[in-house]
Coordinates of C-alpha atoms and ligand atoms in Angstrom, one line a residue:
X1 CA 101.7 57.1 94.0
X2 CA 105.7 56.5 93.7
X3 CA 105.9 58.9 90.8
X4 CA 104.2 62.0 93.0
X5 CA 106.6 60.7 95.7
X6 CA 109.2 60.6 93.6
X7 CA 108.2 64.0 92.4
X8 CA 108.3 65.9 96.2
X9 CA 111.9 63.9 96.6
X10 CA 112.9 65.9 93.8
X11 CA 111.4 69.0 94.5
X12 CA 113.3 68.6 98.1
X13 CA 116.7 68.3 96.7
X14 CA 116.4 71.3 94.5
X15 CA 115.0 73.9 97.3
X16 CA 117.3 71.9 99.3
X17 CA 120.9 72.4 96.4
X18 CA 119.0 75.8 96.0
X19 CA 119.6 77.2 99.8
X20 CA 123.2 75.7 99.1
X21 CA 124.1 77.6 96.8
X22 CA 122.5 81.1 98.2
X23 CA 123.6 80.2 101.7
X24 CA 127.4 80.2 101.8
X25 CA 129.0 80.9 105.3
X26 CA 127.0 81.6 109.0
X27 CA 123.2 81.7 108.7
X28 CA 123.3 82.4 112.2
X29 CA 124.6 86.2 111.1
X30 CA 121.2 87.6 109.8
X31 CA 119.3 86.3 112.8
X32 CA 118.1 88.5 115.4
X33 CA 117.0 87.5 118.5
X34 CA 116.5 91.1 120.5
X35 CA 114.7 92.8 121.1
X36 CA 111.6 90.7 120.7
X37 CA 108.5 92.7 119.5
X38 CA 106.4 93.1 122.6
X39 CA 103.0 90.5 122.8
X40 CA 99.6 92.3 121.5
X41 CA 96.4 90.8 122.3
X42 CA 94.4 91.3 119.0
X43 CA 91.1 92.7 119.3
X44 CA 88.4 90.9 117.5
X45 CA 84.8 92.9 115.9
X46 CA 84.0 95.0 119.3
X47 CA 87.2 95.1 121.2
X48 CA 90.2 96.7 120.7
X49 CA 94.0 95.2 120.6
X50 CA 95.6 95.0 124.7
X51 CA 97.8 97.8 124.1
X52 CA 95.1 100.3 122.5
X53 CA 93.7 103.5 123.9
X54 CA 90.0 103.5 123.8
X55 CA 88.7 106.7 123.1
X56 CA 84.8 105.5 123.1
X57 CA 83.8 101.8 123.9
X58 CA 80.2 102.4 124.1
X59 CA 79.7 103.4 126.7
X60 CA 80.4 106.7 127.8
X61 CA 81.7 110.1 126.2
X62 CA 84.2 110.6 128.8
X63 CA 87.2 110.8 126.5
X64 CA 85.7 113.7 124.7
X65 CA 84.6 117.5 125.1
X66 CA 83.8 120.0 123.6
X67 CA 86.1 121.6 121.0
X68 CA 85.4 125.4 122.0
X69 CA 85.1 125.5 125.5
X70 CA 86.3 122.4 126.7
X71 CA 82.6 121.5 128.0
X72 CA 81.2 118.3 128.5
X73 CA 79.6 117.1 125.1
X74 CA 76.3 117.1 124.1
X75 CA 76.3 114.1 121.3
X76 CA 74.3 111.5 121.9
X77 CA 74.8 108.2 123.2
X78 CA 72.5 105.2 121.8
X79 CA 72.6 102.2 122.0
X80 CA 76.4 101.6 121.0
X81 CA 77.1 104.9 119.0
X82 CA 78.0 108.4 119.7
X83 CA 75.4 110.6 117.1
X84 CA 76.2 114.5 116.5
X85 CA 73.9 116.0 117.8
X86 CA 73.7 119.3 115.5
X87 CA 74.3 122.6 116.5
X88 CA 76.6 121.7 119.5
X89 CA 79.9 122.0 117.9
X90 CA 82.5 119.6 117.1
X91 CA 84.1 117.1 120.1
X92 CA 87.2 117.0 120.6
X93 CA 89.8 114.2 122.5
X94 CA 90.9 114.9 125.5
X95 CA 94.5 113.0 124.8
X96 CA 96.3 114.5 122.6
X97 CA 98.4 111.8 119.8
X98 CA 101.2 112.1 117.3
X99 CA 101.8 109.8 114.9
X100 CA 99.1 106.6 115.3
X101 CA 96.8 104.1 114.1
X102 CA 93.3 105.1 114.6
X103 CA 90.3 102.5 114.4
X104 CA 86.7 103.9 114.1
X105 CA 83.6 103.1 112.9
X106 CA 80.9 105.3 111.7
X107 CA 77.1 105.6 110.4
X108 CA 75.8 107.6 107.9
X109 CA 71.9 107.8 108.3
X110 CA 69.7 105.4 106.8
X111 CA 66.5 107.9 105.7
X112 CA 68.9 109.8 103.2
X113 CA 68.0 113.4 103.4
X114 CA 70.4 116.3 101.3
X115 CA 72.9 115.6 98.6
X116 CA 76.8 116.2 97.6
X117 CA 78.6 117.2 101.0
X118 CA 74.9 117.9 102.8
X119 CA 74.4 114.5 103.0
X120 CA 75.8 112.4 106.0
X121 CA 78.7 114.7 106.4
X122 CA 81.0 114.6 109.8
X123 CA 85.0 114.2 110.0
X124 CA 87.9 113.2 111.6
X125 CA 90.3 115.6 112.4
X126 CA 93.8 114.3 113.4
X127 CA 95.7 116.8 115.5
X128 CA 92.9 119.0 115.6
X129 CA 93.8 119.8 112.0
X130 CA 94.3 117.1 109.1
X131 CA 90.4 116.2 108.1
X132 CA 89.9 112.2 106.7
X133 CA 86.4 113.2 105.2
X134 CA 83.6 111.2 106.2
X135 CA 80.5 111.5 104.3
X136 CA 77.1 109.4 102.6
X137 CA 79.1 108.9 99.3
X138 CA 76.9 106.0 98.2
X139 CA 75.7 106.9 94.8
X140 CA 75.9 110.8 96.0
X141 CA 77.6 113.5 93.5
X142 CA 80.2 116.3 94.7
X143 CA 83.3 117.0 94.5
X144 CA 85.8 114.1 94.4
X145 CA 88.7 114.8 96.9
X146 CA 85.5 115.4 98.9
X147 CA 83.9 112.7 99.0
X148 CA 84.3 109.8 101.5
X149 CA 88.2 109.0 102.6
X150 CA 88.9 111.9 101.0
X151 CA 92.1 113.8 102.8
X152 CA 89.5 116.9 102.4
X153 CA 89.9 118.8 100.0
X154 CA 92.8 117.6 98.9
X155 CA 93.2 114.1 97.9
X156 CA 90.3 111.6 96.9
X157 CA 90.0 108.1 97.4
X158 CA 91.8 106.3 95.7
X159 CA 88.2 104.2 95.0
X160 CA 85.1 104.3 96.7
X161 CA 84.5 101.3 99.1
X162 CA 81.6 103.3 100.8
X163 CA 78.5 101.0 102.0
X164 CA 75.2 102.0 102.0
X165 CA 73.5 104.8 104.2
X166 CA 72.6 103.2 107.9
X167 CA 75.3 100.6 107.4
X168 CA 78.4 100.4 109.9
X169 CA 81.7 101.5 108.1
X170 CA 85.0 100.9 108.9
X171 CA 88.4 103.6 108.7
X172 CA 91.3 101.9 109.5
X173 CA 94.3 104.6 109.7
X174 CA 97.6 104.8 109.8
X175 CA 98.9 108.4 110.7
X176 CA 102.6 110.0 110.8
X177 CA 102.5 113.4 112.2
X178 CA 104.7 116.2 110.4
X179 CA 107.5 117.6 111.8
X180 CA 108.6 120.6 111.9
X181 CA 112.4 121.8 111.9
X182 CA 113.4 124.8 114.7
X183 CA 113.0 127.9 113.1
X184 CA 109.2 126.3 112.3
X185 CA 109.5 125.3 108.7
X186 CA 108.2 121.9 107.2
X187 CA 110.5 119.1 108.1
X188 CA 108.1 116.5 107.1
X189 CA 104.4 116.6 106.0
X190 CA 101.6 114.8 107.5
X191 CA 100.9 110.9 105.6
X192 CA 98.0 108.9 106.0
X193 CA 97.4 105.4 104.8
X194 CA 93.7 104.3 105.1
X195 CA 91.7 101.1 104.9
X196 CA 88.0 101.9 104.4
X197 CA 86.0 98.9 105.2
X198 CA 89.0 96.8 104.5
X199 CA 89.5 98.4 101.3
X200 CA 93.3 100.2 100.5
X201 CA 91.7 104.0 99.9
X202 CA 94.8 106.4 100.8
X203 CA 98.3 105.2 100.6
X204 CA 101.0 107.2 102.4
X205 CA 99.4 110.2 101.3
X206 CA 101.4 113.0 102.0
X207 CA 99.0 116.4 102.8
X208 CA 99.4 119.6 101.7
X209 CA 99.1 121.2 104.9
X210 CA 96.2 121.5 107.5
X211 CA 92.7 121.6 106.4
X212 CA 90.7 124.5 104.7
X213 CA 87.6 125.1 103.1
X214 CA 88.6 128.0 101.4
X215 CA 92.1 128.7 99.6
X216 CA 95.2 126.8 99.3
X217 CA 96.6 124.4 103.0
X218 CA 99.9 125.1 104.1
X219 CA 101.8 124.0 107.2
X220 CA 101.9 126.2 110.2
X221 CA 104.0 124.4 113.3
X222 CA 102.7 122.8 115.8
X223 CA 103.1 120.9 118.7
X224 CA 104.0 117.2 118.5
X225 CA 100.7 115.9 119.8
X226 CA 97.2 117.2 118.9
X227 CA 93.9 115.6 119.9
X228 CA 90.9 113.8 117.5
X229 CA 88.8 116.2 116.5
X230 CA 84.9 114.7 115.5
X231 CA 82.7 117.3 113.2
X232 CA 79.4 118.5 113.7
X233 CA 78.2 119.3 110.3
X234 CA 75.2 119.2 111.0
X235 CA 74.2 115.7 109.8
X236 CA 73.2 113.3 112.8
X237 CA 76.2 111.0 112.0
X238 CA 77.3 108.0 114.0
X239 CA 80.6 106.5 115.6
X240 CA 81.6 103.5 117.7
X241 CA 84.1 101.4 118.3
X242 CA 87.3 104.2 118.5
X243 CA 90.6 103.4 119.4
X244 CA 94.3 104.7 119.1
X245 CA 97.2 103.0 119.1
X246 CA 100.4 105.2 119.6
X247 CA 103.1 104.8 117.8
Ligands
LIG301 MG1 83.5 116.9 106.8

């Protein structure tokens, strides 16, 4: 008992002769006391944080419509989730957001049907234009920067954290929009950093330009705020739980 008291005494004076010697002059100069960050209520598994925007709680599709014709969409609500309903066309936010951090959740189905990118495919477009794939890529073969938290088509994962068809899964993004300098040339490209399911899968990846299927993305200007675009591929995928918060 004295020696391990003995022990922490000593420890104490040499953190204590440590900071001494590291700490010469006003400690007071490297504190700052303002601003003060502003107070964020965090969110816990169904809500979001106090100063998020949610774009679907549940509830109602209110915060989306239609890509093409600015319609009133024609996914459906169940339970919880927003599904694609196939054949109506990709949904689209009606906010528009520059650089963010984006919280969804999404469902693959649980009766597998199809393979490589026929297989539980959908999307998240930010600004209408940068595609974070979202796809079945449980035990499911195609092309890598295809697959699942792919920046489509351009960068894969950098591992596969994917759950299994009919499970809830998570994409945790952080987004910087580009910029773009007057005369419309690339200022600064487009980075995403992603969690999927909790899982580090993109790290300030910078893209290569906006998504294609065919040929090689470049940047073409744009404004400074584009909305969320979700994809109908044609695969009855699910989301929930979708909130923004600007930054
Ligand atoms: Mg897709």
């Amino acid at each position: 008992m004295r020696k391990s008291v003995l022990i922490l005494l000593s420890g104490i004076t040499m953190a204590a002769s440590s900071m001494a010697q590291t700490t010469e002059g006003d400690p007071k100069l490297t504190e700052v006391w303002t601003p003060v960050p502003a107070i964020v209520t965090p969110g816990s598994a169904n809500t979001a944080p106090s100063d998020a925007i949610v774009l679907f709680n549940g509830k109602d599709g209110s915060q989306w419509q239609n890509k093409k014709d600015a319609s009133p969409i024609k996914w459906k609500i169940e339970g919880d989730a927003l599904t694609v309903e196939k054949g109506t066309g990709d949904i689209q936010s009606k906010k528009s957001f520059g650089s963010c951090q984006l919280h969804i959740e999404w469902r693959t189905p649980s009766v597998v049907v199809g393979e490589s990118q026929g297989r539980g495919n959908s999307g998240i477009f930010f600004m209408g234009q940068y595609e974070l794939q979202v796809l079945d890529s449980y035990d499911n073969k195609t092309y890598s920067n295809g697959q699942a938290g792919s920046i489509y088509k351009q960068f894969m994962p950098l591992v596969n954290a994917s759950k299994k068809p009919g499970e809830w899964q998570t994409y945790d993004v952080i987004f910087t929009a580009p910029k773009f300098k007057a005369d419309g040339s690339l200022e600064s490209p487009a980075k995403f950093t992603v969690l999927h399911n909790g899982v580090l899968i993109q790290n300030g990846t910078e893209a290569k330009g906006g998504t294609v299927y065919i040929g090689q993305p470049k940047y073409t200007a744009h404004d400074a705020k584009g909305p969320f675009v979700l994809q109908d591929h044609g695969n009855p995928v699910s989301f929930r739980n979708i909130w923004v918060r600007e930054l």
